[in-house]
Tab-separated table of N, CA and C in Angstrom:
chain	number	residue	atom	x	y	z
A	75	HIS	N	52.349	29.924	31.885
A	75	HIS	CA	53.110	28.764	31.432
A	75	HIS	C	52.345	27.938	30.413
A	76	GLY	N	51.201	28.421	30.021
A	76	GLY	CA	50.452	27.728	28.995
A	76	GLY	C	49.570	26.597	29.491
A	77	PHE	N	49.339	26.531	30.787
A	77	PHE	CA	48.480	25.478	31.334
A	77	PHE	C	47.089	26.037	31.600
A	78	ALA	N	46.086	25.208	31.385
A	78	ALA	CA	44.715	25.581	31.713
A	78	ALA	C	44.224	24.638	32.802
A	79	LEU	N	43.793	25.211	33.908
A	79	LEU	CA	43.200	24.425	34.991
A	79	LEU	C	41.702	24.666	34.962
A	80	GLU	N	40.963	23.595	34.825
A	80	GLU	CA	39.501	23.687	34.821
A	80	GLU	C	38.991	23.144	36.151
A	81	PHE	N	38.374	24.007	36.933
A	81	PHE	CA	37.862	23.617	38.246
A	81	PHE	C	36.413	23.157	38.105
A	82	THR	N	36.140	21.950	38.555
A	82	THR	CA	34.770	21.453	38.539
A	82	THR	C	33.975	22.184	39.617
A	83	GLU	N	32.664	22.070	39.527
A	83	GLU	CA	31.804	22.727	40.513
A	83	GLU	C	32.086	22.215	41.929
A	84	ASP	N	32.304	20.893	42.067
A	84	ASP	CA	32.578	20.357	43.404
A	84	ASP	C	33.929	20.838	43.925
A	85	ALA	N	34.878	21.116	43.037
A	85	ALA	CA	36.171	21.659	43.457
A	85	ALA	C	36.002	23.075	43.996
A	86	VAL	N	35.189	23.860	43.332
A	86	VAL	CA	34.939	25.237	43.774
A	86	VAL	C	34.286	25.230	45.153
A	87	VAL	N	33.300	24.368	45.332
A	87	VAL	CA	32.629	24.266	46.632
A	87	VAL	C	33.633	23.841	47.708
A	88	ALA	N	34.471	22.852	47.405
A	88	ALA	CA	35.468	22.376	48.368
A	88	ALA	C	36.463	23.486	48.723
A	89	LEU	N	36.876	24.265	47.730
A	89	LEU	CA	37.791	25.384	47.996
A	89	LEU	C	37.147	26.427	48.905
A	90	ILE	N	35.904	26.751	48.622
A	90	ILE	CA	35.201	27.744	49.446
A	90	ILE	C	35.066	27.239	50.879
A	91	GLU	N	34.655	25.982	51.035
A	91	GLU	CA	34.498	25.425	52.380
A	91	GLU	C	35.815	25.414	53.138
A	92	GLU	N	36.890	24.971	52.461
A	92	GLU	CA	38.193	24.916	53.132
A	92	GLU	C	38.704	26.314	53.453
A	93	SER	N	38.443	27.257	52.567
A	93	SER	CA	38.846	28.638	52.793
A	93	SER	C	38.170	29.206	54.035
A	94	LEU	N	36.884	28.945	54.171
A	94	LEU	CA	36.144	29.430	55.337
A	94	LEU	C	36.619	28.752	56.621
A	95	GLU	N	36.843	27.442	56.553
A	95	GLU	CA	37.303	26.708	57.740
A	95	GLU	C	38.686	27.175	58.190
A	96	ALA	N	39.572	27.445	57.232
A	96	ALA	CA	40.948	27.832	57.549
A	96	ALA	C	41.099	29.340	57.743
A	97	ASP	N	40.024	30.082	57.485
A	97	ASP	CA	40.062	31.542	57.551
A	97	ASP	C	41.172	32.100	56.659
A	98	LYS	N	41.254	31.563	55.442
A	98	LYS	CA	42.228	32.008	54.449
A	98	LYS	C	41.478	32.453	53.197
A	99	THR	N	42.108	33.336	52.441
A	99	THR	CA	41.509	33.712	51.163
A	99	THR	C	41.651	32.535	50.195
A	100	ILE	N	40.808	32.523	49.173
A	100	ILE	CA	40.910	31.488	48.142
A	100	ILE	C	42.296	31.557	47.510
A	101	ARG	N	42.756	32.764	47.224
A	101	ARG	CA	44.084	32.922	46.616
A	101	ARG	C	45.174	32.339	47.507
A	102	GLY	N	45.146	32.672	48.781
A	102	GLY	CA	46.147	32.153	49.713
A	102	GLY	C	46.102	30.640	49.807
A	103	LEU	N	44.904	30.103	49.845
A	103	LEU	CA	44.727	28.654	49.914
A	103	LEU	C	45.281	27.994	48.655
A	104	CYS	N	44.960	28.554	47.493
A	104	CYS	CA	45.449	27.985	46.232
A	104	CYS	C	46.963	28.087	46.117
A	105	GLU	N	47.523	29.214	46.548
A	105	GLU	CA	48.986	29.360	46.502
A	105	GLU	C	49.658	28.264	47.327
A	106	ARG	N	49.089	27.973	48.480
A	106	ARG	CA	49.662	26.930	49.340
A	106	ARG	C	49.448	25.543	48.746
A	107	LYS	N	48.241	25.273	48.296
A	107	LYS	CA	47.911	23.936	47.779
A	107	LYS	C	48.644	23.602	46.484
A	108	PHE	N	48.787	24.591	45.618
A	108	PHE	CA	49.272	24.324	44.272
A	108	PHE	C	50.700	24.821	44.031
A	109	HIS	N	51.474	25.029	45.091
A	109	HIS	CA	52.808	25.604	44.923
A	109	HIS	C	53.747	24.741	44.082
A	110	ASN	N	53.548	23.444	44.020
A	110	ASN	CA	54.411	22.573	43.207
A	110	ASN	C	53.823	22.252	41.840
A	111	PHE	N	52.668	22.778	41.547
A	111	PHE	CA	51.984	22.398	40.316
A	111	PHE	C	52.733	22.841	39.067
A	112	ASN	N	53.371	23.998	39.080
A	112	ASN	CA	54.075	24.453	37.887
A	112	ASN	C	55.116	23.425	37.458
A	113	HIS	N	55.907	22.966	38.386
A	113	HIS	CA	56.939	21.969	38.071
A	113	HIS	C	56.310	20.656	37.610
A	114	GLY	N	55.344	20.160	38.352
A	114	GLY	CA	54.711	18.889	38.016
A	114	GLY	C	53.980	18.933	36.683
A	115	LEU	N	53.243	20.004	36.438
A	115	LEU	CA	52.509	20.120	35.179
A	115	LEU	C	53.466	20.277	34.001
A	116	THR	N	54.607	20.914	34.234
A	116	THR	CA	55.629	21.016	33.183
A	116	THR	C	56.135	19.626	32.808
A	117	LEU	N	56.392	18.783	33.805
A	117	LEU	CA	56.833	17.407	33.525
A	117	LEU	C	55.772	16.654	32.726
A	118	ILE	N	54.525	16.773	33.152
A	118	ILE	CA	53.437	16.078	32.463
A	118	ILE	C	53.335	16.565	31.016
A	119	SER	N	53.406	17.866	30.831
A	119	SER	CA	53.306	18.440	29.495
A	119	SER	C	54.448	17.954	28.599
A	120	ARG	N	55.643	17.894	29.155
A	120	ARG	CA	56.791	17.382	28.394
A	120	ARG	C	56.594	15.926	27.999
A	121	ASN	N	56.032	15.144	28.914
A	121	ASN	CA	55.851	13.712	28.669
A	121	ASN	C	54.699	13.411	27.722
A	122	THR	N	53.642	14.216	27.780
A	122	THR	CA	52.417	13.847	27.069
A	122	THR	C	51.891	14.918	26.112
A	123	GLY	N	52.371	16.135	26.251
A	123	GLY	CA	51.827	17.232	25.467
A	123	GLY	C	50.559	17.824	26.065
A	124	GLN	N	50.101	17.262	27.164
A	124	GLN	CA	48.871	17.736	27.824
A	124	GLN	C	49.111	19.111	28.438
A	125	ASN	N	48.163	20.008	28.235
A	125	ASN	CA	48.287	21.325	28.866
A	125	ASN	C	46.981	21.774	29.531
A	126	ARG	N	45.966	20.898	29.523
A	126	ARG	CA	44.687	21.182	30.173
A	126	ARG	C	44.459	20.138	31.265
A	127	PHE	N	44.119	20.604	32.440
A	127	PHE	CA	43.978	19.711	33.587
A	127	PHE	C	42.682	20.023	34.325
A	128	VAL	N	41.975	18.970	34.715
A	128	VAL	CA	40.720	19.130	35.439
A	128	VAL	C	40.994	18.962	36.929
A	129	VAL	N	40.608	19.963	37.686
A	129	VAL	CA	40.767	19.954	39.142
A	129	VAL	C	39.399	19.685	39.749
A	130	ASP	N	39.278	18.540	40.435
A	130	ASP	CA	38.021	18.202	41.097
A	130	ASP	C	38.217	18.243	42.612
A	131	SER	N	37.211	17.855	43.348
A	131	SER	CA	37.300	17.954	44.814
A	131	SER	C	38.373	17.039	45.395
A	132	ASP	N	38.666	15.918	44.740
A	132	ASP	CA	39.752	15.047	45.211
A	132	ASP	C	41.092	15.766	45.138
A	133	VAL	N	41.289	16.535	44.087
A	133	VAL	CA	42.526	17.306	43.946
A	133	VAL	C	42.590	18.371	45.035
A	134	ILE	N	41.473	18.993	45.329
A	134	ILE	CA	41.447	20.019	46.385
A	134	ILE	C	41.783	19.392	47.733
A	135	ARG	N	41.234	18.215	48.006
A	135	ARG	CA	41.485	17.554	49.296
A	135	ARG	C	42.954	17.177	49.468
A	136	ASP	N	43.611	16.708	48.408
A	136	ASP	CA	45.015	16.295	48.514
A	136	ASP	C	45.729	16.598	47.205
A	137	ALA	N	46.081	17.858	47.029
A	137	ALA	CA	46.676	18.327	45.781
A	137	ALA	C	48.016	17.647	45.490
A	138	GLU	N	48.836	17.461	46.505
A	138	GLU	CA	50.150	16.844	46.288
A	138	GLU	C	50.012	15.400	45.805
A	139	LYS	N	49.095	14.661	46.394
A	139	LYS	CA	48.877	13.277	45.983
A	139	LYS	C	48.345	13.219	44.548
A	140	ALA	N	47.412	14.097	44.234
A	140	ALA	CA	46.854	14.124	42.877
A	140	ALA	C	47.928	14.459	41.862
A	141	LEU	N	48.732	15.462	42.153
A	141	LEU	CA	49.811	15.846	41.236
A	141	LEU	C	50.795	14.695	41.054
A	142	SER	N	51.163	14.056	42.142
A	142	SER	CA	52.072	12.914	42.074
A	142	SER	C	51.503	11.806	41.195
A	143	ASN	N	50.224	11.505	41.378
A	143	ASN	CA	49.576	10.478	40.558
A	143	ASN	C	49.579	10.858	39.087
A	144	TRP	N	49.316	12.133	38.794
A	144	TRP	CA	49.314	12.598	37.405
A	144	TRP	C	50.700	12.465	36.784
A	145	VAL	N	51.738	12.844	37.544
A	145	VAL	CA	53.110	12.778	37.018
A	145	VAL	C	53.484	11.327	36.740
A	146	VAL	N	53.209	10.429	37.687
A	146	VAL	CA	53.521	9.001	37.496
A	146	VAL	C	52.793	8.471	36.269
A	147	ALA	N	51.524	8.809	36.129
A	147	ALA	CA	50.741	8.347	34.976
A	147	ALA	C	51.336	8.880	33.674
A	148	SER	N	51.863	10.092	33.697
A	148	SER	CA	52.437	10.653	32.469
A	148	SER	C	53.694	9.908	32.055
A	149	TYR	N	54.492	9.459	33.035
A	149	TYR	CA	55.681	8.675	32.700
A	149	TYR	C	55.283	7.305	32.177
A	150	LYS	N	54.246	6.713	32.771
A	150	LYS	CA	53.774	5.410	32.280
A	150	LYS	C	53.254	5.540	30.855
A	151	LYS	N	52.524	6.621	30.594
A	151	LYS	CA	52.001	6.846	29.248
A	151	LYS	C	53.150	7.030	28.266
A	152	GLN	N	54.167	7.769	28.678
A	152	GLN	CA	55.327	7.996	27.821
A	152	GLN	C	56.026	6.680	27.508
A	153	GLU	N	56.161	5.788	28.502
A	153	GLU	CA	56.821	4.492	28.302
A	153	GLU	C	56.037	3.612	27.334
A	154	THR	N	54.718	3.625	27.440
A	154	THR	CA	53.917	2.769	26.579
A	154	THR	C	53.873	3.278	25.140
A	155	GLU	N	54.079	4.586	24.971
A	155	GLU	CA	54.068	5.147	23.623
A	155	GLU	C	55.435	5.076	22.947
A	156	SER	N	56.468	4.804	23.735
A	156	SER	CA	57.835	4.746	23.173
A	156	SER	C	58.098	3.428	22.479
């Protein structure tokens, strides 16, 4: 979809730790955590043109909250630029 997700080192560590604790593969964990990201990132991209996103440990801990915050911020940015 043209999006680039850049995982910080602390995000990678958090994913590995959560994967081990949950006894899930990294892929399975990411599929569950990021299942709504395509829709949310599409909205952000439409609003701002942004297509690169940094995923840190806060995003790993609560992906839905982070995505929601990003989407809200993109609408606010769109309003201020209009």
